[in-house]
Coordinates of C-alpha atoms in Angstrom, one line a residue:
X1 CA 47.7 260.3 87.1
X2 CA 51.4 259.5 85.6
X3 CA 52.9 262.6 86.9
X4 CA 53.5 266.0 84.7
X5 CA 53.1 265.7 81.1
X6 CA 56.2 266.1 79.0
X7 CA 56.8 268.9 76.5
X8 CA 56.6 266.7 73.5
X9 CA 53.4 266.8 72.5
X10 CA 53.1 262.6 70.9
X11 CA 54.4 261.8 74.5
X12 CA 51.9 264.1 76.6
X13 CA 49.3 262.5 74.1
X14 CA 50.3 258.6 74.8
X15 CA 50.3 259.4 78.5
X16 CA 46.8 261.1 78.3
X17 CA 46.1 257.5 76.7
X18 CA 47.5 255.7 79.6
X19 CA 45.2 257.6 82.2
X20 CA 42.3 256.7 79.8
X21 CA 43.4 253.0 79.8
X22 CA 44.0 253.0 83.7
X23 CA 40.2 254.9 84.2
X24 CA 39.1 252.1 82.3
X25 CA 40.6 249.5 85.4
X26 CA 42.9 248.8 82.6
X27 CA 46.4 248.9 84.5
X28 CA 49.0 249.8 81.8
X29 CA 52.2 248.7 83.5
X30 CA 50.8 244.8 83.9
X31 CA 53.3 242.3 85.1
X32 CA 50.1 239.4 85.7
X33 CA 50.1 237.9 82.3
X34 CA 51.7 234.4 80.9
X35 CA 51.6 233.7 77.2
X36 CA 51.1 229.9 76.7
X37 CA 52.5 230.4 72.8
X38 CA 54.9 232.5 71.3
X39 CA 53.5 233.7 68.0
X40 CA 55.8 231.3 65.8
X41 CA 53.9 228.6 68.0
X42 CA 50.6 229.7 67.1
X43 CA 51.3 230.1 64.0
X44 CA 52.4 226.1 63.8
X45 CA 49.3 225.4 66.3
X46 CA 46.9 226.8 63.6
X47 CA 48.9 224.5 61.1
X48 CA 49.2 221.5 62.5
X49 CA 44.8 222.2 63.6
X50 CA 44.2 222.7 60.0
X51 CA 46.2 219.1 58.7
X52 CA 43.1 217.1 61.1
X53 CA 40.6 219.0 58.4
X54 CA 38.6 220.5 60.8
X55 CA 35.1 221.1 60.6
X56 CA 34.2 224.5 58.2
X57 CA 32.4 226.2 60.9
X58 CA 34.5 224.9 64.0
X59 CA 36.5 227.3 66.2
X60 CA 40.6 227.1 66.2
X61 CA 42.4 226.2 68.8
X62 CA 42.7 228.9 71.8
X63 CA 45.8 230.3 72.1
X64 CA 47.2 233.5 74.7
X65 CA 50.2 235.9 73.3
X66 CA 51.6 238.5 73.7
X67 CA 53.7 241.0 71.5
X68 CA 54.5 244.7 70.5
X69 CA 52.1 246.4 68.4
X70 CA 53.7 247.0 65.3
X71 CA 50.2 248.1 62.8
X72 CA 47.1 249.1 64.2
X73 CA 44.6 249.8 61.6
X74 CA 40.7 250.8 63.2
X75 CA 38.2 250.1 60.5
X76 CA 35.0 251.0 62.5
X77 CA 33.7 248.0 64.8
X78 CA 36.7 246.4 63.9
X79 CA 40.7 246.8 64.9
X80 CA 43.3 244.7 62.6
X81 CA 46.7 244.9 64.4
X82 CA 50.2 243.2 63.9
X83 CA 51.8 241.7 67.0
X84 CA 55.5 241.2 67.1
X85 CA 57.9 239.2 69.3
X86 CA 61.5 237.6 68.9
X87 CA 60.5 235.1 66.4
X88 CA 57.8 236.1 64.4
X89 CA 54.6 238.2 63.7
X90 CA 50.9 237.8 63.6
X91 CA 47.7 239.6 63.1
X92 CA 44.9 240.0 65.6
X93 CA 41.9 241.0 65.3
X94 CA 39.5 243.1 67.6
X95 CA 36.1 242.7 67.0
X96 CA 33.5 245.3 68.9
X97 CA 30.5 242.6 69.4
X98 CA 32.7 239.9 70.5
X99 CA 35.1 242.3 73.3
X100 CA 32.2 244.8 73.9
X101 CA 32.6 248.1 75.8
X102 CA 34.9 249.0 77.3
X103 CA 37.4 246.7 76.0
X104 CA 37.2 247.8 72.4
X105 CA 37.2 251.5 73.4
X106 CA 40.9 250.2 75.1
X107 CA 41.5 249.0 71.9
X108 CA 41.2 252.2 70.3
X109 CA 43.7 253.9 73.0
X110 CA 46.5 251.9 71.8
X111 CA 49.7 252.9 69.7
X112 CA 52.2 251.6 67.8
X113 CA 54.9 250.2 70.2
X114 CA 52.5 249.4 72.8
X115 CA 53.0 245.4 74.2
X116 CA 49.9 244.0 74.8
X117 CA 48.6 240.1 75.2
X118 CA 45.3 238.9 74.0
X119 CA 43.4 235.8 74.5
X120 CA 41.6 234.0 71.9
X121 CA 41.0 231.3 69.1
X122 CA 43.4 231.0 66.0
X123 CA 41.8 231.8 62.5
X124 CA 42.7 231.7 59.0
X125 CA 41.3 235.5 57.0
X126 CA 39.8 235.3 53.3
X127 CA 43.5 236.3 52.7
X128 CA 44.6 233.3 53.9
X129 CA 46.5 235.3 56.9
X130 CA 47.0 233.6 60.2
X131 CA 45.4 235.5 62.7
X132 CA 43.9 235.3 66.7
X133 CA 40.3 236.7 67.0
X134 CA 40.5 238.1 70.3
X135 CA 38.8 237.3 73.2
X136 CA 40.1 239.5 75.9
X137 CA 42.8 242.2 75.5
X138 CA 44.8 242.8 78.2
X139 CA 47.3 246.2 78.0
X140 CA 50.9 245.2 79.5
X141 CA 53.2 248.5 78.6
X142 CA 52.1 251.6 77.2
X143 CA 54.7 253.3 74.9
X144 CA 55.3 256.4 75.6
X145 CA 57.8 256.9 72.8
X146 CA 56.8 256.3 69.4
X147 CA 58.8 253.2 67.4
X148 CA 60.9 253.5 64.2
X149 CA 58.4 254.0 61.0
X150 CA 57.7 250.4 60.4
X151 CA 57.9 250.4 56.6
X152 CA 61.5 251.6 56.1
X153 CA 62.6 251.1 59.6
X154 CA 65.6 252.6 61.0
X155 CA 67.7 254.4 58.5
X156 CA 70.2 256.8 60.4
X157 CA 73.1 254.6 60.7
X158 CA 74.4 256.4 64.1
X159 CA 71.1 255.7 65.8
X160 CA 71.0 252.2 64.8
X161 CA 74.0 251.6 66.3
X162 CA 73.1 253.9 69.5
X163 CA 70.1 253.3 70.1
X164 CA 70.3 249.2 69.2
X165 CA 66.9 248.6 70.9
X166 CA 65.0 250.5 68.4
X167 CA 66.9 249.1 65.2
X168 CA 66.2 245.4 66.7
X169 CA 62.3 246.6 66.9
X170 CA 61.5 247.6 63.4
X171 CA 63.7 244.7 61.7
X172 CA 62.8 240.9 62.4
X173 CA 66.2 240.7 60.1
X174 CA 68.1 242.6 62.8
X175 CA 67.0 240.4 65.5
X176 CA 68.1 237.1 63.0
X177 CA 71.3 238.6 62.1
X178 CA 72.7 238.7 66.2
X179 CA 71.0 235.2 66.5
X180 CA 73.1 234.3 63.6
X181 CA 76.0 235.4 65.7
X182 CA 75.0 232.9 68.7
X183 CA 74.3 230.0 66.0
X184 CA 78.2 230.8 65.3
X185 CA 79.2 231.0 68.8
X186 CA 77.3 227.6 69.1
X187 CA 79.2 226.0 66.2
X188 CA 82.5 226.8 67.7
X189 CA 82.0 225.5 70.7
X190 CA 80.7 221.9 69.2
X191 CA 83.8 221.9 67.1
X192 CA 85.9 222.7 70.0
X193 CA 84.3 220.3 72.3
X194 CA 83.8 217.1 70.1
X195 CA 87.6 217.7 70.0
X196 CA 88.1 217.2 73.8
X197 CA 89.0 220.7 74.4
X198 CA 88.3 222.7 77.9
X199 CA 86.5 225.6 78.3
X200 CA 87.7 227.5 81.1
X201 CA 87.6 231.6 82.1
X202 CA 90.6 233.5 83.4
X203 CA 91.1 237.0 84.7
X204 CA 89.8 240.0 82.9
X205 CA 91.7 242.1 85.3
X206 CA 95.3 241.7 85.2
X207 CA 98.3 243.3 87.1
X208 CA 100.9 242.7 84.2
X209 CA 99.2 242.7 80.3
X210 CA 100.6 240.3 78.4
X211 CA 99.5 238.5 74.9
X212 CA 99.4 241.0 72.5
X213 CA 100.7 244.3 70.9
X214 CA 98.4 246.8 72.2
X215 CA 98.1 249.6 74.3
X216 CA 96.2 248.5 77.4
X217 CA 93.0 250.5 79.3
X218 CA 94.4 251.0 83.0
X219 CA 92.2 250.8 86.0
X220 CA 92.8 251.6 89.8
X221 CA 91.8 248.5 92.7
X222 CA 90.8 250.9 95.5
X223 CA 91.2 248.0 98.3
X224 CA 95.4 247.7 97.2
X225 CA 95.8 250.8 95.8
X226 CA 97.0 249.4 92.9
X227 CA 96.8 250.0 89.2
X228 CA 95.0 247.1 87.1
X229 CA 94.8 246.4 83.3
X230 CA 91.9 245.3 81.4
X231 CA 93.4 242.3 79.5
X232 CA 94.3 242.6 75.8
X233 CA 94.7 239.2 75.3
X234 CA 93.8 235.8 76.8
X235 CA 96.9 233.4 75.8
X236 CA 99.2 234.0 79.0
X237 CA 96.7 232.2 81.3
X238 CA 95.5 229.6 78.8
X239 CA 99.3 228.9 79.2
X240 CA 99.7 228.3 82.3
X241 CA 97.0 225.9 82.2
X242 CA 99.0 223.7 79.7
X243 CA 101.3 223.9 83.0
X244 CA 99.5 222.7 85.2
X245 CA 98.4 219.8 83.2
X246 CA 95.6 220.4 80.9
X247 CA 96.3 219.4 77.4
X248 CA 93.6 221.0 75.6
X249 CA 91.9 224.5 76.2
X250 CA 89.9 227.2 75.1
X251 CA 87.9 230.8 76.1
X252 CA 85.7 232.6 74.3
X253 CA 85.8 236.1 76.3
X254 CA 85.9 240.0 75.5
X255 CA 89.2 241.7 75.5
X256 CA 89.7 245.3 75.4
X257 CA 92.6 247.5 73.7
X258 CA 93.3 251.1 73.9
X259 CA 92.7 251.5 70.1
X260 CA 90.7 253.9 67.9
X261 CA 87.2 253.1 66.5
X262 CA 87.0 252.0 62.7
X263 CA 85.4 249.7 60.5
X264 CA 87.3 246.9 61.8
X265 CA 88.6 247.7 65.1
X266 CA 86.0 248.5 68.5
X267 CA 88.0 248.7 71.6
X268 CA 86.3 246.0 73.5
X269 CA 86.0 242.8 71.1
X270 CA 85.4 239.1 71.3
X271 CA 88.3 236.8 70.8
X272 CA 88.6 232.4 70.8
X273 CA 92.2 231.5 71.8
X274 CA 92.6 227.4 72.2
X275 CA 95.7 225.6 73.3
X276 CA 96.5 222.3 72.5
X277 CA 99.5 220.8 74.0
X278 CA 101.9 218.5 72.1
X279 CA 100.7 219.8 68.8
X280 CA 101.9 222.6 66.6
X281 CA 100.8 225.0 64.0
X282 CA 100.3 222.5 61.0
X283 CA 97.8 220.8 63.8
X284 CA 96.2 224.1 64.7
X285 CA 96.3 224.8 60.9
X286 CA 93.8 222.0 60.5
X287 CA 91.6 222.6 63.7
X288 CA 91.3 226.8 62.1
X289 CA 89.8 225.7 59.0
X290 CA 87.3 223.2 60.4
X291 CA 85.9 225.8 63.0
X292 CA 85.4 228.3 60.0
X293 CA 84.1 226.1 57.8
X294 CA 81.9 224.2 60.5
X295 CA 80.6 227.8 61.2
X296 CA 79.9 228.5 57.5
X297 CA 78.1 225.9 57.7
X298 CA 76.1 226.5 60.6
X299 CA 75.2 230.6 59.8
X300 CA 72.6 230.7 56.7
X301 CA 74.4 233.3 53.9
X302 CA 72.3 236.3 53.9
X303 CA 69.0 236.3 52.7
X304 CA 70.0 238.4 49.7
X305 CA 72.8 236.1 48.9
X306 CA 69.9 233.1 47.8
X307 CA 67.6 234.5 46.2
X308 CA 65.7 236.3 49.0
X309 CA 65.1 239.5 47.5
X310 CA 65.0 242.5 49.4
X311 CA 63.5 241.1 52.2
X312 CA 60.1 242.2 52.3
X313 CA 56.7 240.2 51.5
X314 CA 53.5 241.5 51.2
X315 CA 50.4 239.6 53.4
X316 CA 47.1 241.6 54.1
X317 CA 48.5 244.7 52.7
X318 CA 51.5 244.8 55.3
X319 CA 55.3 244.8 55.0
X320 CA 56.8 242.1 56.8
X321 CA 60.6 240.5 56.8
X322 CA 61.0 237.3 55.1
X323 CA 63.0 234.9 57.2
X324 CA 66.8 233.9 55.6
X325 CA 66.0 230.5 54.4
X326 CA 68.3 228.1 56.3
X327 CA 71.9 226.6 54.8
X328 CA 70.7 223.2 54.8
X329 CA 66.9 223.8 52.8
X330 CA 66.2 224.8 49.6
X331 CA 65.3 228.2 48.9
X332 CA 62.1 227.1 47.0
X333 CA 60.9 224.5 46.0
X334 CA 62.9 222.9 43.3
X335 CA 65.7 225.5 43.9
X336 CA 69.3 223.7 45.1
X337 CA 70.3 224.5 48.5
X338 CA 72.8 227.4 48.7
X339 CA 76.3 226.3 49.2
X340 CA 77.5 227.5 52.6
X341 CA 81.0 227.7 51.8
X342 CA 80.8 229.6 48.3
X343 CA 79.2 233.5 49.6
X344 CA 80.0 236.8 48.9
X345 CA 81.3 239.5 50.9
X346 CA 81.5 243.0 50.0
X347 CA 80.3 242.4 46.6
X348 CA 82.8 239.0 45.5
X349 CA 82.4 235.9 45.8
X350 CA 84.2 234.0 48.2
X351 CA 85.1 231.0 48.3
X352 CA 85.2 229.1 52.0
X353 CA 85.8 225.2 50.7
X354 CA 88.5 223.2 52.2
X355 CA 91.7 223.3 51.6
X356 CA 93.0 227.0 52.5
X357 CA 95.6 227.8 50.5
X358 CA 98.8 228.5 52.4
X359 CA 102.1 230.4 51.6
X360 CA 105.0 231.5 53.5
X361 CA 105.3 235.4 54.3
X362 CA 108.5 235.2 52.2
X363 CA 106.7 234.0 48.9
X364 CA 103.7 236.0 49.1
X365 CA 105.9 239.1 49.4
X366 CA 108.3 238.0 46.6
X367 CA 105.1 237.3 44.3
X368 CA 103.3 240.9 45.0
X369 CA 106.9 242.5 45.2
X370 CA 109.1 241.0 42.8
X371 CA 111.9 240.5 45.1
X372 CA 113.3 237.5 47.4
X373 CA 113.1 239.3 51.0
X374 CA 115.2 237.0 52.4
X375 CA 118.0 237.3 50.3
X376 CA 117.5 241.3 50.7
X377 CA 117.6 240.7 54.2
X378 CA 120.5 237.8 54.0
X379 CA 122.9 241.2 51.8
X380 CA 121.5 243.9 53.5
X381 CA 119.3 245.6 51.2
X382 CA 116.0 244.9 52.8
X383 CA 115.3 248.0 53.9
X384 CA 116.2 249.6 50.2
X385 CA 114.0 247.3 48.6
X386 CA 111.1 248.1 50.6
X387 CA 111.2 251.9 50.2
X388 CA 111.9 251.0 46.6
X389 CA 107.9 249.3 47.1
X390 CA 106.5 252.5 48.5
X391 CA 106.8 250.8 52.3
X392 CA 106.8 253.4 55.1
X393 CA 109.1 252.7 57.8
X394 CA 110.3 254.4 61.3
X395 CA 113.7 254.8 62.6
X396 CA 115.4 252.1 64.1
X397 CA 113.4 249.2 62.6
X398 CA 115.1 245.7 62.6
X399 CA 115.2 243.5 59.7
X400 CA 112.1 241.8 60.7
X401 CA 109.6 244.7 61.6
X402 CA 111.0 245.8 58.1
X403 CA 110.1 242.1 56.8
X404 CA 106.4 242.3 58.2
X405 CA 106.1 246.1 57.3
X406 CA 106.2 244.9 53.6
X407 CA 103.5 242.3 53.6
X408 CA 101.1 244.4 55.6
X409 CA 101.2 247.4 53.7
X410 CA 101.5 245.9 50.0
X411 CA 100.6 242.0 50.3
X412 CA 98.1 241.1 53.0
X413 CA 94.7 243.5 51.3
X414 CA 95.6 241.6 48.1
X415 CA 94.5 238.3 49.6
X416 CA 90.8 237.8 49.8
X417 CA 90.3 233.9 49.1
X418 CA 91.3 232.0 52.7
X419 CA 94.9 232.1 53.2
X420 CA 97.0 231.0 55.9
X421 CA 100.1 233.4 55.6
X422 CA 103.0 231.3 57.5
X423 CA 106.5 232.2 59.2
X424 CA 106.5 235.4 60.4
X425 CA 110.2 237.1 61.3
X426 CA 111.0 236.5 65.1
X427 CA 110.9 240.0 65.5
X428 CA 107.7 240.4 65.9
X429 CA 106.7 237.6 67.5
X430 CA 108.0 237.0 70.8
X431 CA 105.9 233.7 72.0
X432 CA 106.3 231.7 68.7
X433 CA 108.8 228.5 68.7
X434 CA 111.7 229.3 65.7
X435 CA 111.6 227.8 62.7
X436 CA 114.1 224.7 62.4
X437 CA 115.3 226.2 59.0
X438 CA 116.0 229.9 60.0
X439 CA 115.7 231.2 63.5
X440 CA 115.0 234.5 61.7
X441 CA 111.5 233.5 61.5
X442 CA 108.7 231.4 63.6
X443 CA 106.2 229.0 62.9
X444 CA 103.3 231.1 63.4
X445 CA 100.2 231.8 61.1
X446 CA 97.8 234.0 59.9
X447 CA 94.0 233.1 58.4
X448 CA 93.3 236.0 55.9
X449 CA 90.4 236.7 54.7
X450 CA 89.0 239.5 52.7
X451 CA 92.5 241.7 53.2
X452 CA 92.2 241.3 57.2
X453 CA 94.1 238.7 59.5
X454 CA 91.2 236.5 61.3
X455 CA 92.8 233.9 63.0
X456 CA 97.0 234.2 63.9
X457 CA 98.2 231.1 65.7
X458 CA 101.8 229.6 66.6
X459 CA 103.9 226.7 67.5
X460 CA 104.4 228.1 71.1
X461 CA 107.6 229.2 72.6
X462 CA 108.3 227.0 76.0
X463 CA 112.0 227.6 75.9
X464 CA 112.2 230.0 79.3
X465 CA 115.7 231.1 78.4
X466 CA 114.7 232.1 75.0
X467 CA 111.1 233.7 75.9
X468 CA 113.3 235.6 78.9
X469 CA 115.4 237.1 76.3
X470 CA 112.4 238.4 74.3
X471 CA 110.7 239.7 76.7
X472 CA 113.7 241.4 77.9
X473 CA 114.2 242.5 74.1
X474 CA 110.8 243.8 74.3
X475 CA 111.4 245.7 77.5
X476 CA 114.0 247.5 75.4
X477 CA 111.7 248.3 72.7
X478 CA 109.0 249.7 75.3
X479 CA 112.1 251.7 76.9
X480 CA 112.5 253.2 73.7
X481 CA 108.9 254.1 73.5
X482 CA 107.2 251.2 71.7
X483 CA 104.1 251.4 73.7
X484 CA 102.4 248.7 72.1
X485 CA 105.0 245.8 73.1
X486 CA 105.2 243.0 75.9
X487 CA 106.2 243.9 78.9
X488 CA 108.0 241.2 81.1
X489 CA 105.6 238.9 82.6
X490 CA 107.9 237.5 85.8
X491 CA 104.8 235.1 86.8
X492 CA 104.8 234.0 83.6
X493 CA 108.3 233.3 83.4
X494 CA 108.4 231.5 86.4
X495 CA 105.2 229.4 85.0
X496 CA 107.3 228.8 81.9
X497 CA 110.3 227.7 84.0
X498 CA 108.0 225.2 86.1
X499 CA 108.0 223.5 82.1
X500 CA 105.2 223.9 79.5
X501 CA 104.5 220.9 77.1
X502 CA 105.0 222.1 73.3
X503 CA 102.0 223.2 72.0
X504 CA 99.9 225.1 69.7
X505 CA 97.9 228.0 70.1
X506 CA 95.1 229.7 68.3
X507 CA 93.7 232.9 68.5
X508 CA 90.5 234.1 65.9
X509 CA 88.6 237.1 65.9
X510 CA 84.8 236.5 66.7
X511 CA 83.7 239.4 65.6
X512 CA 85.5 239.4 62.2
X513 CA 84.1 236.1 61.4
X514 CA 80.7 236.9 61.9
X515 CA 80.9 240.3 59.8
X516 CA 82.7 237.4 57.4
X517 CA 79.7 235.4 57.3
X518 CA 77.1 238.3 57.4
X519 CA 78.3 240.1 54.6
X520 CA 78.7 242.8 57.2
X521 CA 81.0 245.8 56.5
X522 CA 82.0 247.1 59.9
X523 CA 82.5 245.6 63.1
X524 CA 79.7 247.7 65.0
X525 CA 77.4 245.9 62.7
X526 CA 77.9 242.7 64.4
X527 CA 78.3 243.8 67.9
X528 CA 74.9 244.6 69.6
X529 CA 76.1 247.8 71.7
X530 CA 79.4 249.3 70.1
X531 CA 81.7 251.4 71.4
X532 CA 80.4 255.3 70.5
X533 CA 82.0 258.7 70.9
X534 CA 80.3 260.5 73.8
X535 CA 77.6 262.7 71.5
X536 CA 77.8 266.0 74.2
X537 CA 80.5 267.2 76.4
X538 CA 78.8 266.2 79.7
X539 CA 78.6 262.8 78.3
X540 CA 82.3 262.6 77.6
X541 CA 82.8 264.3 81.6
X542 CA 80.3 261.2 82.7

């Protein structure tokens, strides 16, 4: 009936079962069915029925939900099976004098993966397990492939990430741990917002890509025959906002750089940049600490982290997750609350409490190195000193790409503890405002965390003679073969010229946060469909 069976033999087999279900009238791709409770719900439905102390022999209340079929265990004239759906999990229970034939013999053509609904009245087992004694069953999708193994779920670590849809299905903690990452998304918009900043969306598409250091993935626009970049960055836009009038704005979009795949790097990511005019980076210093620790706050450590155990309990002889208990609640009862702020990551503690500490570039490099960079660089021996450290440079770096190649290659992995790294050389930052004590240097930031930068934010550059000249500068470089440099923005310019306010501007890493806050070592753990290497050749020609 559902065309020619496959060569697998577990597919052929769950497709003989469909044509069984649909000779029983049982259509198995039915899109006529509305649940009136999800199963969380029904689980606080049979609750909140039990606190009126019911009569012993009175019925529960009647409830219809639906769910994948995660156990299915046939036990003669009865069928115990687990449902699952986004926010929880609950036994049903077929019972052959109450369905009757045919409907329990569809009972018995189900599998594990199947979605079903099922009609009935809400129940409490000897066991004590919540559970629906079903009424009427009604098939809604028939599997034809068969689900992750339940009890250890999926373990290969490629297919997890490849195949996300199966990893989410065998782990309720999967599905929490991407919510966790919309509770943080949530909390950076309230602290945003209850600070009078915009949101606003600019172009994805750009002709000119500006913002960064990155090599940028190049498009074609059919209609102009003209080459388009994806954008690596969202600051240049944001600025011209603050031109226009605005005096406090923010986007929370993807941006996409021509990078390799690592543990920390995925060439599409999420990024936050906010501008806030007539501020500068000691005020976005302030408003980068209370979004992280406002999100700390707001994502529950992981469940390991208080006391959770390895996430399993046992009810009616089945595995199922145990929900992380929430940041705010205790654990158990008579157990402190965890404190959000004080977690671990990557096996040490970490500590998340207000005030960051915060250093200058300079000291930081002088404490790890044991020599004064700037007085190197003030006599000339900057670039001796460094090799001295083991630092590897190129040809033709200037004093302050040598200045920044020593902290990132000896200081920045030794800084775990919040840190906000400040005044970086000019050099490598061509849309920071100087610093009043030595143009050298900017006031810009970095939030480190764990040995990687998560937040870099600066007092922004609005002189248009001075931002020409970098940008020009930068040109040079790119002439030279420094792919990874600004080009020069004219539009920009000319925006710049028209007179920006001063301002401060932030830029943090979404993704980064939440592996922060997870406990999660590589950024494809956080993102729900990474970026993969094609796994044949006709995949990679696609």
């Amino acid at each position: 009936m559902y065309g020619r069976m496959p060569d697998d033999p577990l597919m052929a087999e769950r497709r003989r079962k469909a044509d069984a279900l649909a000779a029983l009238g049982l259509p198995v791709y039915n899109v006529d069915f509305r649940p009136d409770h999800s199963l969380e719900e029904a689980g606080r439905a049979l609750v909140a029925w039990e606190e009126t102390s019911p009569p012993a022999d009175s019925p529960g209340p009647p409830v219809v939900v639906a769910g994948r079929l995660m156990l299915h265990r046939i036990q003669g004239k009865s069928v115990f099976s687990h449902l699952e759906d986004e926010g929880g999990r609950m036994q049903v229970w077929f019972k052959q004098d109450r369905l009757g034939e045919p409907a329990f013999e569809a009972v018995r053509l189900l599998d594990l993966g199947d979605i079903i609904g099922v009609a009935g009245t809400l129940m409490r087992t000897r066991r004590g397990e919540p559970t629906v004694l079903v009424h009427t069953l009604t098939p809604l999708v028939k599997a034809l492939r068969q689900p992750p193994e339940k009890f250890h779920g999926l373990q290969d670590q490629e297919t997890r990430y490849r195949k996300r849809y199966y990893d989410l299905m065998s782990s309720a903690g999967q599905r929490r741990h991407f919510q966790h990452r919309a509770e943080l998304l949530r909390s950076v918009r309230r602290t945003l917002e209850g600070r009078d900043f915009l949101e606003v969306e600019t172009p994805i598409l750009q002709l000119v890509p500006g913002g960064g250091h990155a090599v940028p993935f190049r498009t074609h626009w059919n209609a102009l025959h003209t080459d388009v970049y994806l954008r690596i960055a969202i600051e240049l836009h944001l600025k011209r906002l603050l031109v226009g009038g605005y005096r406090r704005v923010y986007e929370i979009g993807r941006v996409f750089r021509n990078e390799g795949l690592s543990p920390r790097h995925n060439p599409e990511f999420t990024m936050l940049e906010a501008y806030q005019a007539y501020a500068d980076y000691a005020d976005i210093r302030e408003l980068t600490e209370a979004i992280v620790v406002d999100a700390a706050r707001a994502v529950p450590p992981p469940v390991e982290q208080i006391g959770g155990g390895g996430g399993a309990a046992v009810a009616e002889g089945v595995i199922a997750d145990t929900p992380a208990a929430p940041a705010a609640q205790s654990s158990a009862e008579g157990i402190p609350a965890p404190d959000p702020l004080h977690r671990r990551y990557g096996g040490r503690d970490l500590d998340l409490t207000p005030p960051f500490l915060a250093r200058t570039m300079a000291r930081l490099i002088e404490d790890v190195c044991g020599f004064d960079p700037v007085r190197a660089w003030d006599d000339g021996t900057l670039e001796a000193r460094a090799r001295e450290a083991g630092v590897e440079l190129e040809p033709g770096q200037g004093p302050g790409t040598v200045f920044n190649e020593i902290y990132e290659q000896k200081v920045e992995r030794t800084l775990f503890d919040p840190t906000f790294v400040l005044d970086y050389p000019a050099e490598v930052s061509p849309l920071a405002r100087r610093c009043k004590h030595d143009p050298r240097f900017v006031e810009r930031f970095e939030l480190v965390v764990a040995g990687r930068e998560l937040a870099n934010a600066f007092s922004e550059l609005n002189d248009p003679i001075d931002q020409r000249a970098r940008f020009e500068e930068q040109a040079r470089q790119r002439d030279l073969g420094a792919t990874e440099t600004q080009p020069l923005d004219e539009d920009f310019l000319e925006a710049i010229e028209a007179g920006m306010p001063p301002a401060g501007g932030l830029g943090i890493g979404v993704d980064r946060l939440v592996m922060l806050l997870t406990d999660s070592p590589s950024i494809r753990d956080v993102l729900l469909f990474p970026t993969m290497r094609p796994t044949s050749d006709a995949e990679a020609d696609a």
